[in-house]
Structure formats: C-alpha cells, structure tokens
Amino acid sequence: MLNSWIRNQIRERYSEDLLRSSAIIQQLHALQDEQNIKSAQVVAESPRLKAVVELGDANTALQLAQELTSEMRVDMFAITDAEHRKLVQLVGGQTYEPQL
C-alpha cells in the first residue's frame, strides 16, 4: 500500500514537472520562430540583397549568401531573381545543386 502511494506521488510530481518543461520549450520554440521571421524580413529588405538580385549574377549572389549564412548562423539559404530563378542555394554553407 505504501509502495503504491509513493509510486503515485512520484508519478504526479514528475508529470507536473514534465508539463511545465514542455510549456517552456514550446514558448522557446515560438520565440525562436518569431526571431527567425524578423531576421528573414530584415535580410529581404537589405539594399545589398536587392542589388544582387537586380544584378542577377550567380557569383555575386554566392558571395553574399556565404556572408549572410555566416552572420545569421543558418543552415540553408537561397537567393532567386525577380522571376524566381535560383541564383544560389547553400546548405550547410556549401552550394547545393539538387540531382533530378
């Protein structure tokens, strides 16, 4: 009987702790998502990025993409031109060309 009571107390205590921890993690993820969106908006409005897109040069786009991925600490980054053609795509800091 005592063993069962202790087991229930432990289960209740850890369940509450897990629920609190889960809520904190969800809040952290929401804050990170919000920060990522704000960062993406700042980059999208960058005059340098707009100039690179207007120029349409893949080598210049690559240089800027490498710089931005390093500064932003992102794993994936792509730049397209005004017609949505890919100028450059980086994954893990390296150019990525999907194989079809």
Short mmCIF file of C-alpha atoms in Angstrom, two decimals:
data_model
loop_
_atom_site.label_atom_id
_atom_site.label_comp_id
_atom_site.label_asym_id
_atom_site.label_seq_id
_atom_site.Cartn_x
_atom_site.Cartn_y
_atom_site.Cartn_z
CA MET A 1 0.00 0.00 0.00
CA LEU A 2 2.79 2.44 0.93
CA ASN A 3 4.71 1.42 -2.18
CA SER A 4 1.70 2.24 -4.39
CA TRP A 5 1.20 5.62 -2.70
CA ILE A 6 4.88 6.54 -3.17
CA ARG A 7 4.73 5.48 -6.82
CA ASN A 8 1.66 7.67 -7.39
CA GLN A 9 3.29 10.65 -5.67
CA ILE A 10 6.39 10.32 -7.81
CA ARG A 11 4.32 9.94 -10.97
CA GLU A 12 2.25 13.05 -10.16
CA ARG A 13 5.32 15.11 -9.29
CA TYR A 14 7.21 14.23 -12.44
CA SER A 15 4.13 14.63 -14.62
CA GLU A 16 3.76 18.21 -13.40
CA ASP A 17 7.47 18.88 -13.98
CA LEU A 18 7.27 17.44 -17.48
CA LEU A 19 4.23 19.55 -18.32
CA ARG A 20 5.98 22.72 -17.10
CA SER A 21 9.12 21.84 -19.04
CA SER A 22 7.10 21.14 -22.16
CA ALA A 23 5.36 24.52 -21.89
CA ILE A 24 8.71 26.29 -21.52
CA ILE A 25 10.14 24.50 -24.55
CA GLN A 26 7.08 25.42 -26.62
CA GLN A 27 7.50 29.07 -25.60
CA LEU A 28 11.18 28.98 -26.57
CA HIS A 29 10.32 27.49 -29.98
CA ALA A 30 7.69 30.18 -30.55
CA LEU A 31 10.19 32.92 -29.66
CA GLN A 32 12.82 31.38 -31.95
CA ASP A 33 10.30 31.18 -34.81
CA GLU A 34 9.38 34.83 -34.27
CA GLN A 35 13.06 35.82 -34.29
CA ASN A 36 13.70 33.83 -37.48
CA ILE A 37 10.82 35.59 -39.24
CA LYS A 38 12.13 39.00 -38.16
CA SER A 39 15.64 38.11 -39.34
CA ALA A 40 14.31 36.96 -42.70
CA GLN A 41 12.39 40.21 -43.11
CA VAL A 42 15.49 42.28 -42.34
CA VAL A 43 17.55 40.31 -44.87
CA ALA A 44 14.83 40.54 -47.51
CA GLU A 45 14.82 44.34 -47.19
CA SER A 46 18.62 44.60 -47.39
CA PRO A 47 19.77 47.01 -50.11
CA ARG A 48 22.76 44.75 -50.82
CA LEU A 49 20.50 41.76 -51.40
CA LYS A 50 18.19 43.78 -53.62
CA ALA A 51 21.19 44.95 -55.67
CA VAL A 52 22.47 41.38 -56.06
CA VAL A 53 19.05 40.17 -57.18
CA GLU A 54 18.78 43.03 -59.66
CA LEU A 55 22.26 42.28 -61.00
CA GLY A 56 21.39 38.59 -61.37
CA ASP A 57 25.00 37.42 -61.12
CA ALA A 58 25.32 33.99 -59.52
CA ASN A 59 28.91 34.56 -58.30
CA THR A 60 27.99 37.80 -56.54
CA ALA A 61 24.91 36.09 -55.09
CA LEU A 62 27.12 33.25 -53.83
CA GLN A 63 29.47 35.65 -52.06
CA LEU A 64 26.60 37.48 -50.38
CA ALA A 65 24.83 34.24 -49.45
CA GLN A 66 28.00 32.89 -47.81
CA GLU A 67 28.41 36.10 -45.84
CA LEU A 68 24.78 36.17 -44.73
CA THR A 69 24.67 32.50 -43.72
CA SER A 70 27.77 33.02 -41.62
CA GLU A 71 26.34 36.12 -39.92
CA MET A 72 22.88 34.65 -39.41
CA ARG A 73 24.07 31.16 -38.45
CA VAL A 74 21.55 29.44 -40.70
CA ASP A 75 21.81 26.01 -42.30
CA MET A 76 20.06 26.82 -45.55
CA PHE A 77 19.89 29.97 -47.65
CA ALA A 78 18.70 30.63 -51.20
CA ILE A 79 18.56 33.67 -53.45
CA THR A 80 16.32 33.85 -56.51
CA ASP A 81 15.94 36.52 -59.15
CA ALA A 82 12.77 38.50 -59.81
CA GLU A 83 11.43 35.66 -61.99
CA HIS A 84 12.06 33.14 -59.17
CA ARG A 85 15.02 31.50 -60.90
CA LYS A 86 17.61 30.27 -58.44
CA LEU A 87 20.80 32.31 -58.30
CA VAL A 88 22.34 30.38 -55.44
CA GLN A 89 21.34 27.86 -52.80
CA LEU A 90 23.51 26.99 -49.82
CA VAL A 91 23.02 24.07 -47.49
CA GLY A 92 25.43 23.76 -44.60
CA GLY A 93 27.49 26.60 -46.05
CA GLN A 94 28.08 24.73 -49.33
CA THR A 95 26.45 25.26 -52.70
CA TYR A 96 23.65 22.81 -53.24
CA GLU A 97 22.55 21.52 -56.63
CA PRO A 98 19.69 19.03 -56.31
CA GLN A 99 20.04 15.98 -58.51
CA LEU A 100 16.97 15.28 -60.57
#
